[in-house]
């Protein structure tokens, strides 16, 4: 009842899997990650908003995830393991290609800036051992928020300047594993998912950029996943396994 004009943009004959799709600021293009027989690990692709003209813009080796356009620029940010040759081997093709979705927290993921036209890597933004991924830009293009996993600590939300400088933790809690961060349209808040270590339910949160205020947006115990702001800033869309209730 909430969606209309639904259409499929990627086809099974071309992509075996596709996801993490995000519009360019002008709404004319989409960045997404996909797998093909030639590239069984996720690679980053750019296509027109109608699904035409899809082309690879990542290195073509290793694993890729979470690409995001930089506003006011012809560049994008994404996470990659291509510097670690151990991640090159192709995964085994599953007997059931429609298997349950599984996120890959490979410790070789680092964050890179790429050129939208050529796919050339322009800069490496993170170098620390551990998982650095799930990155997105602020709407002014000056900052990046991303997910960090170190050792056995719960996943954290970090911030850095667009050039990779001034890296710092925004959410670093022992009682909550966080991920999937995005800036609010006014760039004053970060929206993300959070889950207690070992828990089965996931909730959606907002934390102010200064880290002083955190709001919990969901109350029903289930997997509340993939939150994203409406451009107007007054509503948040989330994915959930059941119909949403008034409390969310």
PDB file of N, CA and C in Angstrom, residues 32-120:
ATOM      1  N   UNK A  32      25.601   0.572  -7.399  1.00  0.00           N
ATOM      2  CA  UNK A  32      25.173  -0.622  -6.687  1.00  0.00           C
ATOM      3  C   UNK A  32      26.274  -1.670  -6.739  1.00  0.00           C
ATOM      4  N   UNK A  33      26.139  -2.695  -5.925  1.00  0.00           N
ATOM      5  CA  UNK A  33      27.071  -3.815  -5.950  1.00  0.00           C
ATOM      6  C   UNK A  33      26.366  -5.017  -6.550  1.00  0.00           C
ATOM      7  N   UNK A  34      27.095  -5.779  -7.366  1.00  0.00           N
ATOM      8  CA  UNK A  34      26.490  -6.923  -8.024  1.00  0.00           C
ATOM      9  C   UNK A  34      27.502  -8.016  -8.287  1.00  0.00           C
ATOM     10  N   UNK A  35      27.015  -9.219  -8.514  1.00  0.00           N
ATOM     11  CA  UNK A  35      27.869 -10.342  -8.888  1.00  0.00           C
ATOM     12  C   UNK A  35      27.451 -10.853 -10.259  1.00  0.00           C
ATOM     13  N   UNK A  36      28.451 -11.299 -11.012  1.00  0.00           N
ATOM     14  CA  UNK A  36      28.248 -11.907 -12.323  1.00  0.00           C
ATOM     15  C   UNK A  36      29.087 -13.183 -12.381  1.00  0.00           C
ATOM     16  N   UNK A  37      28.825 -14.068 -13.343  1.00  0.00           N
ATOM     17  CA  UNK A  37      29.676 -15.251 -13.477  1.00  0.00           C
ATOM     18  C   UNK A  37      31.156 -14.900 -13.614  1.00  0.00           C
ATOM     19  N   UNK A  38      31.453 -13.784 -14.285  1.00  0.00           N
ATOM     20  CA  UNK A  38      32.844 -13.374 -14.459  1.00  0.00           C
ATOM     21  C   UNK A  38      33.423 -12.740 -13.199  1.00  0.00           C
ATOM     22  N   UNK A  39      32.563 -12.242 -12.334  1.00  0.00           N
ATOM     23  CA  UNK A  39      32.988 -11.599 -11.086  1.00  0.00           C
ATOM     24  C   UNK A  39      32.104 -12.113  -9.943  1.00  0.00           C
ATOM     25  N   UNK A  40      32.392 -13.321  -9.423  1.00  0.00           N
ATOM     26  CA  UNK A  40      31.531 -13.918  -8.393  1.00  0.00           C
ATOM     27  C   UNK A  40      31.519 -13.159  -7.078  1.00  0.00           C
ATOM     28  N   UNK A  41      32.600 -12.396  -6.779  1.00  0.00           N
ATOM     29  CA  UNK A  41      32.563 -11.503  -5.634  1.00  0.00           C
ATOM     30  C   UNK A  41      31.845 -10.223  -6.054  1.00  0.00           C
ATOM     31  N   UNK A  42      31.239  -9.545  -5.089  1.00  0.00           N
ATOM     32  CA  UNK A  42      30.584  -8.275  -5.399  1.00  0.00           C
ATOM     33  C   UNK A  42      31.580  -7.288  -5.997  1.00  0.00           C
ATOM     34  N   UNK A  43      31.162  -6.625  -7.093  1.00  0.00           N
ATOM     35  CA  UNK A  43      31.879  -5.507  -7.668  1.00  0.00           C
ATOM     36  C   UNK A  43      30.918  -4.320  -7.713  1.00  0.00           C
ATOM     37  N   UNK A  44      31.454  -3.127  -7.949  1.00  0.00           N
ATOM     38  CA  UNK A  44      30.635  -1.920  -7.966  1.00  0.00           C
ATOM     39  C   UNK A  44      30.288  -1.565  -9.404  1.00  0.00           C
ATOM     40  N   UNK A  45      29.014  -1.279  -9.641  1.00  0.00           N
ATOM     41  CA  UNK A  45      28.525  -0.934 -10.967  1.00  0.00           C
ATOM     42  C   UNK A  45      27.792   0.411 -10.928  1.00  0.00           C
ATOM     43  N   UNK A  46      27.851   1.088 -12.062  1.00  0.00           N
ATOM     44  CA  UNK A  46      27.139   2.350 -12.255  1.00  0.00           C
ATOM     45  C   UNK A  46      26.147   2.151 -13.391  1.00  0.00           C
ATOM     46  N   UNK A  47      24.909   2.578 -13.189  1.00  0.00           N
ATOM     47  CA  UNK A  47      23.921   2.481 -14.266  1.00  0.00           C
ATOM     48  C   UNK A  47      23.023   3.710 -14.258  1.00  0.00           C
ATOM     49  N   UNK A  48      22.310   3.912 -15.349  1.00  0.00           N
ATOM     50  CA  UNK A  48      21.317   4.976 -15.416  1.00  0.00           C
ATOM     51  C   UNK A  48      20.132   4.610 -14.531  1.00  0.00           C
ATOM     52  N   UNK A  49      19.355   5.606 -14.142  1.00  0.00           N
ATOM     53  CA  UNK A  49      18.256   5.370 -13.211  1.00  0.00           C
ATOM     54  C   UNK A  49      17.173   4.462 -13.784  1.00  0.00           C
ATOM     55  N   UNK A  50      17.150   4.290 -15.112  1.00  0.00           N
ATOM     56  CA  UNK A  50      16.176   3.377 -15.713  1.00  0.00           C
ATOM     57  C   UNK A  50      16.721   1.957 -15.861  1.00  0.00           C
ATOM     58  N   UNK A  51      17.937   1.711 -15.351  1.00  0.00           N
ATOM     59  CA  UNK A  51      18.540   0.387 -15.397  1.00  0.00           C
ATOM     60  C   UNK A  51      19.428   0.146 -16.599  1.00  0.00           C
ATOM     61  N   UNK A  52      19.537   1.106 -17.500  1.00  0.00           N
ATOM     62  CA  UNK A  52      20.344   0.922 -18.706  1.00  0.00           C
ATOM     63  C   UNK A  52      21.800   1.316 -18.470  1.00  0.00           C
ATOM     64  N   UNK A  53      22.667   0.830 -19.359  1.00  0.00           N
ATOM     65  CA  UNK A  53      24.062   1.261 -19.380  1.00  0.00           C
ATOM     66  C   UNK A  53      24.905   0.839 -18.200  1.00  0.00           C
ATOM     67  N   UNK A  54      24.604  -0.276 -17.562  1.00  0.00           N
ATOM     68  CA  UNK A  54      25.382  -0.703 -16.394  1.00  0.00           C
ATOM     69  C   UNK A  54      26.816  -1.034 -16.781  1.00  0.00           C
ATOM     70  N   UNK A  55      27.774  -0.518 -16.024  1.00  0.00           N
ATOM     71  CA  UNK A  55      29.186  -0.794 -16.274  1.00  0.00           C
ATOM     72  C   UNK A  55      29.940  -0.848 -14.954  1.00  0.00           C
ATOM     73  N   UNK A  56      30.984  -1.649 -14.927  1.00  0.00           N
ATOM     74  CA  UNK A  56      31.773  -1.811 -13.713  1.00  0.00           C
ATOM     75  C   UNK A  56      32.667  -0.589 -13.486  1.00  0.00           C
ATOM     76  N   UNK A  57      32.775  -0.147 -12.234  1.00  0.00           N
ATOM     77  CA  UNK A  57      33.632   0.996 -11.901  1.00  0.00           C
ATOM     78  C   UNK A  57      34.564   0.656 -10.731  1.00  0.00           C
ATOM     79  N   UNK A  58      34.700  -0.643 -10.425  1.00  0.00           N
ATOM     80  CA  UNK A  58      35.607  -1.086  -9.371  1.00  0.00           C
ATOM     81  C   UNK A  58      36.719  -1.929  -9.991  1.00  0.00           C
ATOM     82  N   UNK A  59      37.745  -2.302  -9.218  1.00  0.00           N
ATOM     83  CA  UNK A  59      38.929  -2.974  -9.785  1.00  0.00           C
ATOM     84  C   UNK A  59      38.677  -4.308 -10.465  1.00  0.00           C
ATOM     85  N   UNK A  60      37.579  -5.002 -10.151  1.00  0.00           N
ATOM     86  CA  UNK A  60      37.328  -6.289 -10.795  1.00  0.00           C
ATOM     87  C   UNK A  60      38.004  -7.456 -10.111  1.00  0.00           C
ATOM     88  N   UNK A  61      38.619  -7.227  -8.985  1.00  0.00           N
ATOM     89  CA  UNK A  61      39.258  -8.294  -8.219  1.00  0.00           C
ATOM     90  C   UNK A  61      39.061  -8.007  -6.736  1.00  0.00           C
ATOM     91  N   UNK A  62      39.010  -9.053  -5.930  1.00  0.00           N
ATOM     92  CA  UNK A  62      38.692  -8.873  -4.526  1.00  0.00           C
ATOM     93  C   UNK A  62      37.204  -8.674  -4.319  1.00  0.00           C
ATOM     94  N   UNK A  63      36.839  -8.212  -3.130  1.00  0.00           N
ATOM     95  CA  UNK A  63      35.439  -7.996  -2.764  1.00  0.00           C
ATOM     96  C   UNK A  63      35.158  -6.497  -2.659  1.00  0.00           C
ATOM     97  N   UNK A  64      33.959  -6.093  -3.019  1.00  0.00           N
ATOM     98  CA  UNK A  64      33.561  -4.693  -2.948  1.00  0.00           C
ATOM     99  C   UNK A  64      32.238  -4.575  -2.200  1.00  0.00           C
ATOM    100  N   UNK A  65      31.991  -3.405  -1.635  1.00  0.00           N
ATOM    101  CA  UNK A  65      30.695  -3.166  -1.019  1.00  0.00           C
ATOM    102  C   UNK A  65      30.465  -1.677  -0.798  1.00  0.00           C
ATOM    103  N   UNK A  66      29.189  -1.316  -0.737  1.00  0.00           N
ATOM    104  CA  UNK A  66      28.733  -0.006  -0.237  1.00  0.00           C
ATOM    105  C   UNK A  66      29.338   1.191  -0.954  1.00  0.00           C
ATOM    106  N   UNK A  67      28.923   1.408  -2.195  1.00  0.00           N
ATOM    107  CA  UNK A  67      29.386   2.581  -2.948  1.00  0.00           C
ATOM    108  C   UNK A  67      28.410   3.736  -2.760  1.00  0.00           C
ATOM    109  N   UNK A  68      28.941   4.959  -2.744  1.00  0.00           N
ATOM    110  CA  UNK A  68      28.100   6.130  -2.490  1.00  0.00           C
ATOM    111  C   UNK A  68      28.661   7.333  -3.246  1.00  0.00           C
ATOM    112  N   UNK A  69      27.778   8.080  -3.913  1.00  0.00           N
ATOM    113  CA  UNK A  69      28.181   9.268  -4.665  1.00  0.00           C
ATOM    114  C   UNK A  69      28.637  10.396  -3.727  1.00  0.00           C
ATOM    115  N   UNK A  70      29.669  11.127  -4.151  1.00  0.00           N
ATOM    116  CA  UNK A  70      30.041  12.335  -3.434  1.00  0.00           C
ATOM    117  C   UNK A  70      29.307  13.525  -4.061  1.00  0.00           C
ATOM    118  N   UNK A  71      28.484  14.227  -3.294  1.00  0.00           N
ATOM    119  CA  UNK A  71      27.740  15.368  -3.845  1.00  0.00           C
ATOM    120  C   UNK A  71      28.676  16.429  -4.420  1.00  0.00           C
ATOM    121  N   UNK A  72      28.305  16.973  -5.570  1.00  0.00           N
ATOM    122  CA  UNK A  72      29.086  18.033  -6.189  1.00  0.00           C
ATOM    123  C   UNK A  72      30.393  17.574  -6.792  1.00  0.00           C
ATOM    124  N   UNK A  73      30.517  16.281  -7.066  1.00  0.00           N
ATOM    125  CA  UNK A  73      31.775  15.738  -7.564  1.00  0.00           C
ATOM    126  C   UNK A  73      31.504  14.580  -8.520  1.00  0.00           C
ATOM    127  N   UNK A  74      32.467  14.240  -9.338  1.00  0.00           N
ATOM    128  CA  UNK A  74      32.356  13.080 -10.223  1.00  0.00           C
ATOM    129  C   UNK A  74      33.135  11.902  -9.642  1.00  0.00           C
ATOM    130  N   UNK A  75      33.089  11.797  -8.327  1.00  0.00           N
ATOM    131  CA  UNK A  75      33.770  10.722  -7.624  1.00  0.00           C
ATOM    132  C   UNK A  75      32.784   9.984  -6.727  1.00  0.00           C
ATOM    133  N   UNK A  76      33.221   8.837  -6.219  1.00  0.00           N
ATOM    134  CA  UNK A  76      32.395   8.060  -5.299  1.00  0.00           C
ATOM    135  C   UNK A  76      33.295   7.363  -4.297  1.00  0.00           C
ATOM    136  N   UNK A  77      32.706   6.904  -3.221  1.00  0.00           N
ATOM    137  CA  UNK A  77      33.443   6.217  -2.170  1.00  0.00           C
ATOM    138  C   UNK A  77      32.895   4.802  -2.046  1.00  0.00           C
ATOM    139  N   UNK A  78      33.764   3.852  -1.716  1.00  0.00           N
ATOM    140  CA  UNK A  78      33.328   2.466  -1.549  1.00  0.00           C
ATOM    141  C   UNK A  78      34.371   1.708  -0.744  1.00  0.00           C
ATOM    142  N   UNK A  79      34.019   0.485  -0.337  1.00  0.00           N
ATOM    143  CA  UNK A  79      34.943  -0.355   0.412  1.00  0.00           C
ATOM    144  C   UNK A  79      35.396  -1.516  -0.462  1.00  0.00           C
ATOM    145  N   UNK A  80      36.670  -1.896  -0.325  1.00  0.00           N
ATOM    146  CA  UNK A  80      37.247  -2.921  -1.194  1.00  0.00           C
ATOM    147  C   UNK A  80      38.325  -3.714  -0.465  1.00  0.00           C
ATOM    148  N   UNK A  81      38.501  -4.978  -0.894  1.00  0.00           N
ATOM    149  CA  UNK A  81      39.583  -5.821  -0.372  1.00  0.00           C
ATOM    150  C   UNK A  81      40.622  -6.114  -1.454  1.00  0.00           C
ATOM    151  N   UNK A  82      40.607  -5.365  -2.553  1.00  0.00           N
ATOM    152  CA  UNK A  82      41.437  -5.734  -3.713  1.00  0.00           C
ATOM    153  C   UNK A  82      42.937  -5.712  -3.419  1.00  0.00           C
ATOM    154  N   UNK A  83      43.373  -5.050  -2.349  1.00  0.00           N
ATOM    155  CA  UNK A  83      44.795  -5.044  -1.998  1.00  0.00           C
ATOM    156  C   UNK A  83      45.225  -6.338  -1.307  1.00  0.00           C
ATOM    157  N   UNK A  84      44.261  -7.149  -0.900  1.00  0.00           N
ATOM    158  CA  UNK A  84      44.550  -8.418  -0.239  1.00  0.00           C
ATOM    159  C   UNK A  84      44.307  -9.554  -1.229  1.00  0.00           C
ATOM    160  N   UNK A  85      45.371 -10.128  -1.760  1.00  0.00           N
ATOM    161  CA  UNK A  85      45.235 -11.171  -2.786  1.00  0.00           C
ATOM    162  C   UNK A  85      44.558 -12.425  -2.260  1.00  0.00           C
ATOM    163  N   UNK A  86      44.491 -12.591  -0.956  1.00  0.00           N
ATOM    164  CA  UNK A  86      43.804 -13.747  -0.387  1.00  0.00           C
ATOM    165  C   UNK A  86      42.303 -13.698  -0.676  1.00  0.00           C
ATOM    166  N   UNK A  87      41.792 -12.525  -1.018  1.00  0.00           N
ATOM    167  CA  UNK A  87      40.356 -12.392  -1.299  1.00  0.00           C
ATOM    168  C   UNK A  87      40.045 -12.509  -2.784  1.00  0.00           C
ATOM    169  N   UNK A  88      41.041 -12.841  -3.601  1.00  0.00           N
ATOM    170  CA  UNK A  88      40.816 -12.968  -5.045  1.00  0.00           C
ATOM    171  C   UNK A  88      40.061 -14.231  -5.453  1.00  0.00           C
ATOM    172  N   UNK A  89      40.331 -15.391  -4.837  1.00  0.00           N
ATOM    173  CA  UNK A  89      39.702 -16.615  -5.344  1.00  0.00           C
ATOM    174  C   UNK A  89      38.185 -16.482  -5.418  1.00  0.00           C
ATOM    175  N   UNK A  90      37.633 -17.037  -6.481  1.00  0.00           N
ATOM    176  CA  UNK A  90      36.183 -16.973  -6.661  1.00  0.00           C
ATOM    177  C   UNK A  90      35.492 -17.883  -5.651  1.00  0.00           C
ATOM    178  N   UNK A  91      34.391 -17.436  -5.056  1.00  0.00           N
ATOM    179  CA  UNK A  91      33.655 -18.296  -4.122  1.00  0.00           C
ATOM    180  C   UNK A  91      32.988 -19.448  -4.861  1.00  0.00           C
ATOM    181  N   UNK A  92      32.709 -20.518  -4.141  1.00  0.00           N
ATOM    182  CA  UNK A  92      32.018 -21.646  -4.742  1.00  0.00           C
ATOM    183  C   UNK A  92      30.585 -21.249  -5.077  1.00  0.00           C
ATOM    184  N   UNK A  93      30.126 -21.664  -6.216  1.00  0.00           N
ATOM    185  CA  UNK A  93      28.750 -21.366  -6.621  1.00  0.00           C
ATOM    186  C   UNK A  93      27.797 -22.230  -5.798  1.00  0.00           C
ATOM    187  N   UNK A  94      26.870 -21.603  -5.072  1.00  0.00           N
ATOM    188  CA  UNK A  94      25.967 -22.394  -4.218  1.00  0.00           C
ATOM    189  C   UNK A  94      24.981 -23.212  -5.043  1.00  0.00           C
ATOM    190  N   UNK A  95      24.548 -24.336  -4.485  1.00  0.00           N
ATOM    191  CA  UNK A  95      23.552 -25.151  -5.165  1.00  0.00           C
ATOM    192  C   UNK A  95      22.236 -24.396  -5.272  1.00  0.00           C
ATOM    193  N   UNK A  96      21.941 -23.624  -4.236  1.00  0.00           N
ATOM    194  CA  UNK A  96      20.731 -22.812  -4.246  1.00  0.00           C
ATOM    195  C   UNK A  96      21.119 -21.349  -4.327  1.00  0.00           C
ATOM    196  N   UNK A  97      21.070 -20.730  -5.501  1.00  0.00           N
ATOM    197  CA  UNK A  97      21.501 -19.335  -5.637  1.00  0.00           C
ATOM    198  C   UNK A  97      20.639 -18.361  -4.856  1.00  0.00           C
ATOM    199  N   UNK A  98      19.454 -18.781  -4.418  1.00  0.00           N
ATOM    200  CA  UNK A  98      18.575 -17.917  -3.633  1.00  0.00           C
ATOM    201  C   UNK A  98      18.762 -18.150  -2.141  1.00  0.00           C
ATOM    202  N   UNK A  99      19.995 -18.417  -1.742  1.00  0.00           N
ATOM    203  CA  UNK A  99      20.267 -18.665  -0.335  1.00  0.00           C
ATOM    204  C   UNK A  99      20.058 -17.383   0.471  1.00  0.00           C
ATOM    205  N   UNK A 100      19.999 -17.546   1.782  1.00  0.00           N
ATOM    206  CA  UNK A 100      19.797 -16.396   2.664  1.00  0.00           C
ATOM    207  C   UNK A 100      20.954 -15.414   2.522  1.00  0.00           C
ATOM    208  N   UNK A 101      20.629 -14.160   2.649  1.00  0.00           N
ATOM    209  CA  UNK A 101      21.634 -13.112   2.506  1.00  0.00           C
ATOM    210  C   UNK A 101      22.599 -13.150   3.690  1.00  0.00           C
ATOM    211  N   UNK A 102      23.883 -12.980   3.395  1.00  0.00           N
ATOM    212  CA  UNK A 102      24.891 -12.969   4.443  1.00  0.00           C
ATOM    213  C   UNK A 102      25.876 -11.848   4.181  1.00  0.00           C
ATOM    214  N   UNK A 103      26.087 -11.002   5.179  1.00  0.00           N
ATOM    215  CA  UNK A 103      27.018  -9.888   5.038  1.00  0.00           C
ATOM    216  C   UNK A 103      28.435 -10.370   5.335  1.00  0.00           C
ATOM    217  N   UNK A 104      29.399  -9.872   4.562  1.00  0.00           N
ATOM    218  CA  UNK A 104      30.782 -10.316   4.682  1.00  0.00           C
ATOM    219  C   UNK A 104      31.607  -9.263   5.415  1.00  0.00           C
ATOM    220  N   UNK A 105      31.991  -9.561   6.651  1.00  0.00           N
ATOM    221  CA  UNK A 105      32.791  -8.632   7.443  1.00  0.00           C
ATOM    222  C   UNK A 105      34.278  -8.937   7.288  1.00  0.00           C
ATOM    223  N   UNK A 106      34.766  -8.984   6.068  1.00  0.00           N
ATOM    224  CA  UNK A 106      36.159  -9.292   5.822  1.00  0.00           C
ATOM    225  C   UNK A 106      37.050  -8.196   6.424  1.00  0.00           C
ATOM    226  N   UNK A 107      38.046  -8.627   7.187  1.00  0.00           N
ATOM    227  CA  UNK A 107      38.943  -7.677   7.840  1.00  0.00           C
ATOM    228  C   UNK A 107      39.866  -6.945   6.883  1.00  0.00           C
ATOM    229  N   UNK A 108      39.844  -7.301   5.595  1.00  0.00           N
ATOM    230  CA  UNK A 108      40.675  -6.620   4.600  1.00  0.00           C
ATOM    231  C   UNK A 108      39.965  -5.426   3.954  1.00  0.00           C
ATOM    232  N   UNK A 109      38.719  -5.201   4.299  1.00  0.00           N
ATOM    233  CA  UNK A 109      38.004  -4.070   3.705  1.00  0.00           C
ATOM    234  C   UNK A 109      38.617  -2.743   4.140  1.00  0.00           C
ATOM    235  N   UNK A 110      38.936  -1.899   3.160  1.00  0.00           N
ATOM    236  CA  UNK A 110      39.318  -0.516   3.399  1.00  0.00           C
ATOM    237  C   UNK A 110      38.496   0.372   2.480  1.00  0.00           C
ATOM    238  N   UNK A 111      38.533   1.667   2.724  1.00  0.00           N
ATOM    239  CA  UNK A 111      37.683   2.614   2.003  1.00  0.00           C
ATOM    240  C   UNK A 111      38.507   3.383   0.981  1.00  0.00           C
ATOM    241  N   UNK A 112      37.962   3.503  -0.232  1.00  0.00           N
ATOM    242  CA  UNK A 112      38.658   4.140  -1.351  1.00  0.00           C
ATOM    243  C   UNK A 112      37.744   5.151  -2.042  1.00  0.00           C
ATOM    244  N   UNK A 113      38.377   6.104  -2.714  1.00  0.00           N
ATOM    245  CA  UNK A 113      37.658   7.061  -3.561  1.00  0.00           C
ATOM    246  C   UNK A 113      37.949   6.706  -5.011  1.00  0.00           C
ATOM    247  N   UNK A 114      36.892   6.623  -5.834  1.00  0.00           N
ATOM    248  CA  UNK A 114      37.059   6.281  -7.239  1.00  0.00           C
ATOM    249  C   UNK A 114      36.492   7.346  -8.160  1.00  0.00           C
ATOM    250  N   UNK A 115      36.936   7.311  -9.410  1.00  0.00           N
ATOM    251  CA  UNK A 115      36.451   8.218 -10.443  1.00  0.00           C
ATOM    252  C   UNK A 115      35.253   7.578 -11.149  1.00  0.00           C
ATOM    253  N   UNK A 116      34.130   8.288 -11.224  1.00  0.00           N
ATOM    254  CA  UNK A 116      32.928   7.727 -11.827  1.00  0.00           C
ATOM    255  C   UNK A 116      33.080   7.455 -13.315  1.00  0.00           C
ATOM    256  N   UNK A 117      33.879   8.247 -14.004  1.00  0.00           N
ATOM    257  CA  UNK A 117      34.035   8.095 -15.450  1.00  0.00           C
ATOM    258  C   UNK A 117      34.934   6.917 -15.807  1.00  0.00           C
ATOM    259  N   UNK A 118      36.040   6.799 -15.109  1.00  0.00           N
ATOM    260  CA  UNK A 118      37.038   5.790 -15.473  1.00  0.00           C
ATOM    261  C   UNK A 118      37.110   4.597 -14.527  1.00  0.00           C
ATOM    262  N   UNK A 119      36.575   4.753 -13.309  1.00  0.00           N
ATOM    263  CA  UNK A 119      36.700   3.716 -12.300  1.00  0.00           C
ATOM    264  C   UNK A 119      38.052   3.706 -11.613  1.00  0.00           C
ATOM    265  N   UNK A 120      38.936   4.616 -12.002  1.00  0.00           N
ATOM    266  CA  UNK A 120      40.277   4.679 -11.420  1.00  0.00           C
ATOM    267  C   UNK A 120      40.210   5.048  -9.939  1.00  0.00           C
TER     268      UNK A 120
END
